[in-house]
Amino acid sequence: MSNQSLLTEGWLPGVRSLSFGGDYNPEQWPEEVWAEDLELMRRAGVNLVSIGIFSWGLLEPRPGEFDFGWLDRVIEGLHGAGIRVDLGTPTVVPPQWFWQQNPHVRPVMRDGTVLATASRGICCPSSPEYAEAAVRITTELASRYGDHPALSLWHVHNEYGAPVSECYCEVSAAAFREWLQARYQTLEALNHAWGTAFWGQTYGEWAQVGVPAQSATTSNPAHRLDFARFSNEELLGCFTRERDVLHELSPGIPVTTNFMATNCPSMDLWKWSREVDVVANDHYLTAADPRSQVGLALDADLTRSLAGGRPWILMEHSSSAVNWQPRNLAKAPGEMARNSLSHLARGADAILFFQWRASRRGAEKFHSAMLPHAGANSRVFQEIVQLGADLQGLDAVRGSQVKAQAAILWDWESLWAQDLDWRPTVDLFPRQQVREYYERLWRDKVTVDFAHPTADLSAYQVVLAPASYLLTAEAVANLTAYVEGGGHLVVGPFSGVVDQDDAVHEGGWNGAVRDLLQVSVEEVLPLPADGQVTLSGDLRGSIWTEDLLPLEAETVVEYLDGPAAGKAAVTRRTLGSGTATYVSTVLDHETLTGVLDPVLKLAGVSVQRELPWDLELVSRHGNEGAEYVFAINHAATPVDLPVAGSDLLTGENVSDSAKIPAGGVRVLRR
Ligand code: GAL
């Protein structure tokens, strides 16, 4: 049961503005520091903090013995300061006594390693002992604070699935068998789905079915794919178990957990997003990505799509560097504001950080914070104060929506399947393909939603499927109906290859989409490392080519060299009033213009290439036709944007052109 109705009645209870704040861990500090925290939070305009996420060991120091005194004082202090509370259930780190009593609950990795416990995020998700202990602490917290006037949100656990999402222990194996019995009913059905006739793996009794732990060579891919599904559902079960306790004991308070839309590959967030009352996401820049602002936007657009277009919470990001990448680059002046406002532009109504005050001790002492080690006079804190003020000025944006003309297909199950080993090449990365298509549209200022292949696509003028290795019959029917209804579809290489069992569709390499695309993939022709091919129209492909046999499709681009020289590389066919384009090689965001431009034109989607590519432009749409144009300039030179409206940050009225300063942001209402 999910409390979606809460959202239609408003946003988080007691929240009447854009939210600003972060993880607050006062338990790491002497109480004398807390008063200073509140004073500096007031100065920064902080109005929502997440607390208690990691404090199970402090709250329940001995089994069944609770100490809520310090948390009472923290919550009272926040309440007195008018700061709303997002209260964590601390179940991501069971206390040391739990491990002492239950050493068998430590998760077993695929290679048999049993994880040690002096860390976090480690627990067998199928463990009944863990379930019982988690329900107990959640029940205590909900009973004590469930109707506290400062409470706006419950924050269950932390980043489910990270860093560990699977457990290969005996308890997990038994739970997996039960899950398989429910899925397949009979062993015959399982043997068929898994293709166990191959390599003589046929199962004669349920007891013979185990977890796909590391073996001599590659394991059965269908077995692994089901284990990925099972592991996702076991963790989701951990979430819903706590959520149901909270709904019962703390009615009216929404329950969430923080996703990592693109950074936790093992969670199928389409399934999770149906179970949370409000979507919350954590995002950290990838320092090694020279255009990390594009990755940020992709992540934010995926999060908004998970939220079904409703506002969402940026639960964590960083004021400056993180501490867990090989090279942790500090954010340049202004970069944090650009990042925050990009999330806001893409639908977030809460901008929160990890964390409020930098830790002096522990694993994350070199991670930036809103209040860094250098204190309140630091540049970072000054920028935080400025951001808090800016968000107050942007309050009109709250609740407004982002409208997208284009959708990109995203399916975790397909990614899981393609990620398995023994694929035709190690160089074909589906997420990278999605990124290239996304980046093309980001640079062209075309707003994108993400969609599951079975979702209703009728609202989109164009749908891109850069990497849809696994497609079910239902998904193909959906895509076909979309095109017949006048949609324009672009499908990338190695798509429609397998079904839900990772079994190759009948009808060739692209059996699932052959009829829709009217092209047959006769053979796949991966390139050697760093290989490239020349295409007609002055284009270049890399990594992958195919031997295509066009059926009722026309050839729009040809291979000029490489293993498929002289054959079709890109094809298009018309169906009803729509079109379906197939791209059989890997194109980067530069080259993609040559293939996507004609499709965007057919679809009536206009690109804005006269503006600099690194001016990020996206709008939110409010009541009565109000449009809020976010112009985020990632370049070192100012840009003149032809636009009229009033600047929400400065109050200035712009009649025909707004100067967007180098590295700056303007938000114009028109
Ligand atoms: C997140 C996590 C936080 C903190 C942060 C550091 O993934 O939820 O607790 O560890 O990373 O970047």
mmCIF file of C-alpha atoms in Angstrom, residues 352-476:
data_model
loop_
_atom_site.group_PDB
_atom_site.id
_atom_site.type_symbol
_atom_site.label_atom_id
_atom_site.label_comp_id
_atom_site.label_asym_id
_atom_site.label_seq_id
_atom_site.Cartn_x
_atom_site.Cartn_y
_atom_site.Cartn_z
ATOM 1 C CA LEU A 352 19.530 18.664 0.094
ATOM 2 C CA PHE A 353 23.144 17.738 0.685
ATOM 3 C CA PHE A 354 25.286 15.117 2.252
ATOM 4 C CA GLN A 355 25.939 16.517 4.824
ATOM 5 C CA TRP A 356 25.367 19.559 7.010
ATOM 6 C CA ARG A 357 28.659 19.676 8.957
ATOM 7 C CA ALA A 358 31.850 17.970 7.811
ATOM 8 C CA SER A 359 32.747 14.999 10.027
ATOM 9 C CA ARG A 360 36.029 15.150 11.922
ATOM 10 C CA ARG A 361 36.235 11.391 12.298
ATOM 11 C CA GLY A 362 35.272 8.340 10.343
ATOM 12 C CA ALA A 363 35.368 7.284 6.731
ATOM 13 C CA GLU A 364 33.944 10.483 5.274
ATOM 14 C CA LYS A 365 36.050 13.170 6.924
ATOM 15 C CA PHE A 366 37.415 14.306 3.558
ATOM 16 C CA HIS A 367 33.947 14.668 2.031
ATOM 17 C CA SER A 368 32.707 18.216 1.554
ATOM 18 C CA ALA A 369 29.738 19.486 3.542
ATOM 19 C CA MET A 370 27.449 22.520 3.676
ATOM 20 C CA LEU A 371 29.519 23.666 6.637
ATOM 21 C CA PRO A 372 33.045 22.561 5.739
ATOM 22 C CA HIS A 373 36.041 22.051 8.035
ATOM 23 C CA ALA A 374 37.053 25.630 7.224
ATOM 24 C CA GLY A 375 33.871 26.889 8.905
ATOM 25 C CA ALA A 376 31.324 29.613 8.312
ATOM 26 C CA ASN A 377 33.722 32.108 6.743
ATOM 27 C CA SER A 378 34.650 29.702 3.978
ATOM 28 C CA ARG A 379 33.695 30.243 0.355
ATOM 29 C CA VAL A 380 31.680 27.026 0.380
ATOM 30 C CA PHE A 381 29.529 28.157 3.303
ATOM 31 C CA GLN A 382 29.030 31.584 1.745
ATOM 32 C CA GLU A 383 27.819 29.897 -1.426
ATOM 33 C CA ILE A 384 25.480 27.738 0.645
ATOM 34 C CA VAL A 385 24.007 30.860 2.258
ATOM 35 C CA GLN A 386 23.560 32.417 -1.178
ATOM 36 C CA LEU A 387 21.906 29.275 -2.520
ATOM 37 C CA GLY A 388 19.503 29.229 0.424
ATOM 38 C CA ALA A 389 18.539 32.828 -0.368
ATOM 39 C CA ASP A 390 18.174 32.045 -4.082
ATOM 40 C CA LEU A 391 15.842 29.157 -3.343
ATOM 41 C CA GLN A 392 13.610 31.478 -1.344
ATOM 42 C CA GLY A 393 13.445 33.718 -4.397
ATOM 43 C CA LEU A 394 12.530 30.774 -6.579
ATOM 44 C CA ASP A 395 9.605 29.595 -4.493
ATOM 45 C CA ALA A 396 7.100 30.282 -7.279
ATOM 46 C CA VAL A 397 8.568 27.307 -9.122
ATOM 47 C CA ARG A 398 7.435 24.857 -6.449
ATOM 48 C CA GLY A 399 4.990 22.245 -7.732
ATOM 49 C CA SER A 400 5.461 23.205 -11.380
ATOM 50 C CA GLN A 401 6.074 20.534 -14.007
ATOM 51 C CA VAL A 402 8.613 19.756 -16.690
ATOM 52 C CA LYS A 403 7.250 18.885 -20.133
ATOM 53 C CA ALA A 404 9.258 16.651 -22.442
ATOM 54 C CA GLN A 405 8.788 16.146 -26.166
ATOM 55 C CA ALA A 406 11.133 13.188 -26.316
ATOM 56 C CA ALA A 407 11.546 9.997 -24.340
ATOM 57 C CA ILE A 408 14.481 7.633 -24.046
ATOM 58 C CA LEU A 409 13.750 4.024 -23.134
ATOM 59 C CA TRP A 410 15.343 2.760 -19.939
ATOM 60 C CA ASP A 411 14.879 -0.735 -18.577
ATOM 61 C CA TRP A 412 16.950 -2.116 -15.706
ATOM 62 C CA GLU A 413 16.152 -5.713 -16.645
ATOM 63 C CA SER A 414 17.589 -5.185 -20.096
ATOM 64 C CA LEU A 415 20.707 -3.593 -18.592
ATOM 65 C CA TRP A 416 21.118 -6.500 -16.169
ATOM 66 C CA ALA A 417 20.835 -8.971 -19.018
ATOM 67 C CA GLN A 418 23.241 -7.153 -21.280
ATOM 68 C CA ASP A 419 25.731 -6.742 -18.408
ATOM 69 C CA LEU A 420 26.151 -10.534 -18.131
ATOM 70 C CA ASP A 421 29.270 -12.041 -19.616
ATOM 71 C CA TRP A 422 29.980 -13.728 -22.942
ATOM 72 C CA ARG A 423 28.438 -11.018 -25.093
ATOM 73 C CA PRO A 424 29.712 -10.473 -28.669
ATOM 74 C CA THR A 425 32.077 -7.710 -27.488
ATOM 75 C CA VAL A 426 33.177 -6.176 -24.208
ATOM 76 C CA ASP A 427 33.083 -2.702 -25.755
ATOM 77 C CA LEU A 428 29.341 -2.195 -26.181
ATOM 78 C CA PHE A 429 28.108 -0.291 -23.129
ATOM 79 C CA PRO A 430 24.356 0.303 -23.126
ATOM 80 C CA ARG A 431 24.497 3.122 -20.550
ATOM 81 C CA GLN A 432 27.131 4.888 -22.629
ATOM 82 C CA GLN A 433 24.902 4.620 -25.699
ATOM 83 C CA VAL A 434 22.025 6.121 -23.736
ATOM 84 C CA ARG A 435 24.331 8.904 -22.589
ATOM 85 C CA GLU A 436 25.362 9.762 -26.166
ATOM 86 C CA TYR A 437 21.752 9.993 -27.362
ATOM 87 C CA TYR A 438 20.821 11.942 -24.241
ATOM 88 C CA GLU A 439 23.754 14.294 -24.627
ATOM 89 C CA ARG A 440 22.773 15.019 -28.210
ATOM 90 C CA LEU A 441 19.347 16.185 -27.033
ATOM 91 C CA TRP A 442 20.768 17.983 -23.972
ATOM 92 C CA ARG A 443 23.053 20.028 -26.220
ATOM 93 C CA ASP A 444 20.127 20.736 -28.545
ATOM 94 C CA LYS A 445 17.970 21.913 -25.578
ATOM 95 C CA VAL A 446 15.361 19.214 -26.146
ATOM 96 C CA THR A 447 13.872 18.080 -22.826
ATOM 97 C CA VAL A 448 13.789 14.327 -22.301
ATOM 98 C CA ASP A 449 11.828 11.937 -20.113
ATOM 99 C CA PHE A 450 12.857 8.349 -19.567
ATOM 100 C CA ALA A 451 10.313 5.582 -20.014
ATOM 101 C CA HIS A 452 10.017 1.849 -19.581
ATOM 102 C CA PRO A 453 9.452 0.115 -22.943
ATOM 103 C CA THR A 454 5.937 -0.888 -21.885
ATOM 104 C CA ALA A 455 4.948 2.608 -20.696
ATOM 105 C CA ASP A 456 2.408 4.811 -22.454
ATOM 106 C CA LEU A 457 4.522 6.709 -24.989
ATOM 107 C CA SER A 458 1.739 8.577 -26.763
ATOM 108 C CA ALA A 459 2.714 11.943 -25.240
ATOM 109 C CA TYR A 460 6.112 11.945 -26.973
ATOM 110 C CA GLN A 461 6.854 13.166 -30.463
ATOM 111 C CA VAL A 462 9.976 11.081 -30.601
ATOM 112 C CA VAL A 463 11.138 8.010 -28.691
ATOM 113 C CA LEU A 464 14.753 6.848 -28.661
ATOM 114 C CA ALA A 465 15.748 3.296 -27.794
ATOM 115 C CA PRO A 466 19.562 3.515 -27.954
ATOM 116 C CA ALA A 467 20.102 0.182 -26.203
ATOM 117 C CA SER A 468 17.140 -2.196 -25.848
ATOM 118 C CA TYR A 469 18.839 -5.596 -25.834
ATOM 119 C CA LEU A 470 15.984 -7.275 -23.953
ATOM 120 C CA LEU A 471 12.505 -6.581 -25.256
ATOM 121 C CA THR A 472 9.417 -8.556 -24.349
ATOM 122 C CA ALA A 473 6.569 -9.195 -26.784
ATOM 123 C CA GLU A 474 4.487 -6.732 -24.752
ATOM 124 C CA ALA A 475 7.121 -4.021 -25.172
ATOM 125 C CA VAL A 476 7.341 -4.624 -28.915
#
